[in-house]
Amino acid sequence: MKHKVLQYGKLMPTLEQQLAEAFDWHRLADQPDARAFLAARGGEFVGLATAGFADAALIAALPSLRVISSFGVGVDGIDLDAAARRGIPVGNTPDVLNDCVADLAIGLMIDVARGVGAAERYLRAGQWPQGPYPLQRRFSGKKLGIVGLGRIGHEVAKRALAFDMDIRYHNRRPVLDTSMPHEPSLVELARWCDFLLVIVPGGAATRHLISEAVLDALGPKGYLVNVARGSVVDEPALVRALQGRRIAGAALDVFEREPQVPPELMALDNVVLVPHIGSATVETRAAMAQRVFDNLKSFFDTGKPISQAGL
Ligand code: A2R
């Protein structure tokens, strides 16, 4: 008999096909009344495949649930405590997206420093004949402060070394197998660096880690780059710092209320804004989809997902 798996949220069609073939698979979105469906049949499901969200109410509505498999490495959209209380492992998709997120981080830093996007807008607006584009800032050889030297942070550091950057990082604990200096104070790291690159997990523990004080320490020559989660940055404080030119600029892949982007940010020319595309390549999204499937399959075959949040 096939294991009964519920899908919550949108997943890639290729993944849905795999789920449909391997499991007794149902999409919550197909139910005209999700609440009534869960009340009547929630007890049947042992697996949950999710686009990244599962709150305590959903987990409670699935009393036979044994495993959650989530698309993405960040699990801040899942109530991990509610899952842990029931001994439900939460599979996620780490590592396979490291390269693409790190590539984007480097691209955003170059863009915000050199003004690639802004210069292109200048050209397309027909302004070049009126004069050359204003001088921007050098990227190579600058100081990079990494907030969160984890799997993705290490890949950013590897790339930044090829740009002759001087690197320091801030984690709660120093990383043992690196010679890069650990900076225990985030404010001091911000004060020291030219580029502050944020790549910590989202959630309550990191909410507004990038505060007004951190932005002021970064200062008028410093750039903030966020490829982590919007919640990590105090967005109103960032808007004020950008408007007042108290920092040089920001490049953001993530926002506090996606897909809403504050109009104040849209109006600024010293920011680069992209719509949460860190892992959004054909290759990486296929690998993430495969991992969502493999995590479920591995759990039902061996009792453990291949990759699991918190392990
Ligand atoms: O603090 P530590 O020693 O656990 O180091 C982790 C660091 N980190 C923090 N650093 C400062 N303050 C915090 N409150 C804090 N919480 C965590 O972030 C670790 O070095 C790093 C996270 O690395 P990984 O767990 O390997 O995550 P990965 O795969 O690099 O992805 C990071 C995040 C995801 O959670 C998504 O939200 C986003 O990137 O795409």
XYZ file of C-alpha atoms and ligand atoms in Angstrom:
351
model
C 0.000 0.000 0.000
C 1.282 3.472 -0.880
C 2.003 5.985 1.887
C -0.467 8.824 2.028
C 1.207 12.204 1.386
C -0.402 15.638 1.474
C 1.020 18.551 -0.498
C 0.777 22.034 0.950
C 1.640 24.970 -1.317
C 2.928 25.028 -4.881
C 5.643 22.576 -5.912
C 7.331 22.017 -9.267
C 5.320 19.890 -11.751
C 8.155 17.342 -12.081
C 8.150 16.871 -8.308
C 4.368 16.563 -8.241
C 4.633 13.853 -10.871
C 7.153 11.926 -8.765
C 4.974 12.301 -5.675
C 1.910 11.130 -7.590
C 3.706 8.022 -8.834
C 5.322 6.986 -5.550
C 2.665 7.914 -3.007
C -1.049 8.188 -2.479
C -0.751 11.905 -3.086
C -3.268 14.704 -2.509
C -2.957 18.464 -2.902
C -4.628 20.521 -0.216
C -5.052 23.267 -2.835
C -7.343 20.990 -4.866
C -9.863 20.776 -2.055
C -12.724 23.239 -2.301
C -12.789 23.534 1.499
C -9.349 22.866 2.963
C -10.539 23.110 6.552
C -13.365 20.607 6.043
C -11.021 18.270 4.137
C -8.492 18.331 6.978
C -11.210 17.760 9.578
C -12.590 14.786 7.678
C -9.412 13.204 6.286
C -6.408 14.842 7.981
C -5.873 11.694 10.043
C -5.083 9.647 6.922
C -1.821 11.406 6.010
C 1.586 10.204 7.190
C 3.693 12.548 5.018
C 3.577 16.260 4.245
C 5.371 17.796 1.244
C 5.429 21.552 1.614
C 6.662 24.587 -0.265
C 8.142 25.825 3.033
C 5.211 26.368 5.360
C 3.552 24.307 8.068
C 2.166 26.034 11.143
C 1.092 24.398 14.393
C -2.553 24.281 13.250
C -1.713 22.330 10.092
C 0.515 19.915 11.986
C -2.244 19.418 14.586
C -4.737 18.762 11.796
C -2.604 15.808 10.673
C -2.611 13.530 13.743
C -0.943 10.564 11.972
C 1.829 12.690 10.430
C 5.284 11.067 10.624
C 7.444 13.223 8.324
C 7.557 16.706 6.784
C 9.579 17.359 3.622
C 10.104 21.022 2.840
C 11.334 22.740 -0.326
C 14.270 25.005 0.597
C 17.017 25.058 3.200
C 15.358 27.652 5.456
C 12.682 26.160 7.691
C 11.561 29.377 9.380
C 8.086 28.908 7.859
C 7.645 25.625 9.724
C 6.709 25.328 13.378
C 9.693 23.196 14.336
C 8.638 23.011 17.983
C 5.229 21.627 17.071
C 6.915 19.040 14.835
C 9.546 18.176 17.458
C 6.925 17.684 20.174
C 5.451 14.899 18.038
C 8.875 13.544 17.012
C 8.253 14.477 13.369
C 11.506 15.035 11.413
C 11.564 17.996 9.011
C 13.458 17.292 5.793
C 14.955 20.290 3.979
C 17.237 20.911 0.978
C 20.648 22.175 2.151
C 23.920 22.116 0.165
C 22.401 21.689 -3.304
C 21.667 25.428 -3.418
C 24.945 26.705 -1.916
C 26.590 27.535 -5.248
C 23.681 29.442 -6.732
C 22.984 31.499 -3.609
C 26.709 32.297 -3.278
C 26.926 33.223 -6.969
C 24.029 35.618 -6.519
C 25.595 37.128 -3.387
C 28.745 37.960 -5.358
C 26.673 39.266 -8.276
C 24.655 41.529 -5.985
C 27.778 42.909 -4.321
C 29.339 43.729 -7.679
C 26.077 45.208 -8.902
C 25.540 47.497 -5.937
C 29.183 48.647 -5.876
C 29.660 49.117 -9.609
C 26.093 50.129 -10.419
C 25.615 47.499 -13.142
C 21.813 47.613 -13.077
C 21.647 51.369 -12.585
C 24.134 51.965 -15.416
C 22.088 49.748 -17.690
C 18.968 51.732 -16.861
C 20.959 54.887 -17.665
C 21.955 53.501 -21.056
C 18.475 52.240 -21.914
C 17.010 55.611 -20.951
C 19.182 57.140 -23.660
C 21.261 59.179 -21.213
C 24.728 58.033 -22.380
C 25.024 60.644 -25.178
C 24.633 63.349 -22.503
C 27.714 62.126 -20.648
C 29.471 59.147 -19.093
C 27.952 57.252 -16.186
C 29.228 58.585 -12.832
C 32.156 56.790 -11.219
C 31.211 54.003 -8.832
C 33.063 51.952 -6.214
C 35.671 49.225 -6.609
C 34.728 45.699 -5.475
C 37.977 43.683 -5.639
C 40.218 43.884 -2.603
C 37.550 45.258 -0.276
C 36.630 44.080 3.221
C 33.813 41.534 3.437
C 31.958 40.841 6.673
C 29.929 37.620 6.507
C 27.054 37.318 8.965
C 26.561 33.549 9.111
C 29.577 31.564 7.974
C 27.669 28.325 7.371
C 27.289 26.175 4.274
C 26.387 29.085 1.983
C 28.619 31.575 3.796
C 31.642 29.365 3.131
C 30.865 29.307 -0.599
C 30.630 33.109 -0.629
C 33.988 33.312 1.162
C 35.596 30.938 -1.350
C 34.485 33.168 -4.220
C 35.388 36.393 -2.399
C 38.967 35.176 -1.946
C 39.308 35.114 -5.732
C 38.450 38.835 -5.611
C 41.293 39.378 -3.101
C 38.853 40.322 -0.396
C 39.768 40.543 3.256
C 37.169 38.435 5.096
C 35.902 38.307 8.671
C 32.700 36.769 9.944
C 30.176 36.836 12.774
C 28.512 33.640 14.049
C 27.309 32.888 17.575
C 30.244 30.490 17.853
C 33.588 30.607 16.020
C 33.997 28.065 13.233
C 36.784 25.636 14.104
C 38.185 24.747 10.681
C 38.828 28.207 9.258
C 41.596 30.744 9.510
C 39.201 33.601 8.804
C 38.886 35.815 11.883
C 35.693 35.500 13.936
C 34.237 38.821 15.115
C 32.122 38.254 18.227
C 30.465 41.680 17.893
C 28.198 42.187 14.903
C 28.416 45.967 15.328
C 32.224 45.768 15.216
C 32.086 43.590 12.094
C 29.816 46.185 10.454
C 32.172 48.976 11.468
C 35.159 47.124 9.988
C 33.770 45.959 6.632
C 32.883 47.541 3.288
C 30.296 44.858 2.457
C 28.109 43.240 5.118
C 26.714 40.014 3.667
C 23.838 38.419 5.567
C 23.323 34.661 5.244
C 21.940 33.403 8.569
C 18.679 31.444 8.948
C 15.434 33.388 9.432
C 13.105 33.011 12.415
C 12.658 34.559 15.842
C 16.314 34.186 16.870
C 17.626 36.342 14.033
C 14.711 38.788 13.689
C 16.061 42.318 13.055
C 19.631 41.194 13.765
C 20.579 43.902 11.274
C 19.367 46.793 13.402
C 19.702 50.542 13.162
C 22.875 50.314 15.302
C 24.423 47.773 12.892
C 23.550 49.954 9.900
C 25.038 53.028 11.553
C 28.214 51.061 12.243
C 28.344 50.030 8.564
C 28.391 53.723 7.751
C 28.258 55.888 4.611
C 30.847 53.812 2.709
C 29.311 50.443 3.579
C 26.953 48.229 1.577
C 24.411 45.795 3.037
C 23.664 42.637 1.039
C 20.903 40.288 2.204
C 20.428 36.850 0.645
C 19.100 35.261 3.864
C 15.575 36.204 4.933
C 13.798 39.556 4.976
C 13.046 39.150 8.673
C 16.754 39.389 9.551
C 16.883 43.073 8.569
C 14.926 45.861 10.269
C 13.473 47.085 6.962
C 12.135 50.473 8.151
C 15.553 51.188 9.730
C 17.226 50.179 6.458
C 14.960 52.501 4.461
C 15.831 55.387 6.805
C 19.562 54.628 6.558
C 19.408 54.509 2.748
C 17.285 57.645 2.447
C 19.659 59.538 4.738
C 22.709 58.151 2.892
C 23.899 56.839 6.256
C 24.979 53.705 4.344
C 26.279 53.632 0.765
C 23.742 51.175 -0.574
C 21.994 47.829 -0.261
C 21.350 44.798 -2.436
C 18.379 42.712 -1.380
C 17.100 39.341 -2.571
C 14.661 39.006 0.325
C 12.110 41.236 2.032
C 10.039 41.300 5.198
C 6.646 40.925 3.476
C 7.322 39.129 0.179
C 6.200 39.613 -2.503
C 5.524 43.145 -1.243
C 8.512 45.470 -1.516
C 8.279 48.802 0.308
C 7.702 51.603 -2.226
C 10.328 53.635 -0.356
C 12.936 51.067 -1.435
C 11.687 51.117 -5.023
C 12.168 54.864 -5.121
C 15.862 54.735 -4.162
C 18.728 54.561 -6.640
C 21.300 53.223 -4.186
C 19.636 49.821 -3.896
C 19.574 46.681 -6.008
C 16.310 44.744 -5.642
C 15.680 41.206 -6.900
C 12.642 38.973 -6.233
C 14.017 36.176 -3.993
C 15.967 34.410 -6.735
C 18.879 33.043 -4.663
C 18.277 29.401 -5.593
C 16.195 30.115 -8.683
C 18.071 28.350 -11.465
C 16.817 25.403 -13.486
C 19.650 23.204 -12.204
C 19.358 24.061 -8.524
C 15.567 24.020 -8.371
C 15.617 20.552 -9.988
C 18.103 19.367 -7.363
C 15.974 20.847 -4.570
C 12.839 19.166 -5.935
C 14.673 15.852 -6.107
C 15.756 16.241 -2.481
C 12.170 16.905 -1.353
C 11.186 13.616 -2.953
C 14.273 11.735 -1.735
C 13.739 12.931 1.827
C 10.252 11.433 1.875
C 11.363 8.229 0.172
C 14.335 7.842 2.488
C 12.142 8.398 5.550
C 9.687 5.707 4.501
C 12.532 3.305 3.528
C 14.961 3.914 6.399
C 13.209 6.030 9.034
C 15.317 9.117 8.271
C 15.230 11.887 5.650
C 18.525 12.396 3.785
C 18.795 15.930 5.103
C 16.963 17.160 8.139
C 16.599 20.613 9.710
C 18.513 21.008 12.937
C 20.877 18.089 12.308
O 25.641 30.996 15.100
P 26.190 29.675 14.673
O 27.534 29.408 15.259
O 25.205 28.553 14.817
O 26.463 29.843 13.069
C 25.389 29.879 12.153
C 24.973 31.306 11.816
N 23.950 31.824 12.731
C 24.057 32.991 13.398
N 25.012 33.918 13.410
C 24.832 34.995 14.205
N 23.735 35.185 14.955
C 22.734 34.277 14.982
N 21.659 34.461 15.745
C 22.875 33.114 14.164
N 22.114 32.021 13.919
C 22.780 31.256 13.052
O 24.397 31.214 10.511
C 25.845 29.370 10.792
O 27.186 29.649 10.561
C 25.030 30.169 9.777
C 23.964 29.335 9.082
O 24.597 28.350 8.356
P 23.866 26.999 7.910
O 23.055 26.480 9.042
O 24.895 26.122 7.301
O 22.808 27.479 6.848
P 22.973 27.644 5.255
O 22.716 26.349 4.589
O 24.227 28.357 4.948
O 21.709 28.566 4.945
C 21.522 29.817 5.620
C 20.186 30.433 5.304
C 18.978 29.510 5.253
O 18.478 29.201 6.503
C 17.987 30.286 4.417
O 17.165 31.073 5.208
C 18.855 31.207 3.605
O 20.196 30.959 4.020
O 18.701 30.954 2.244
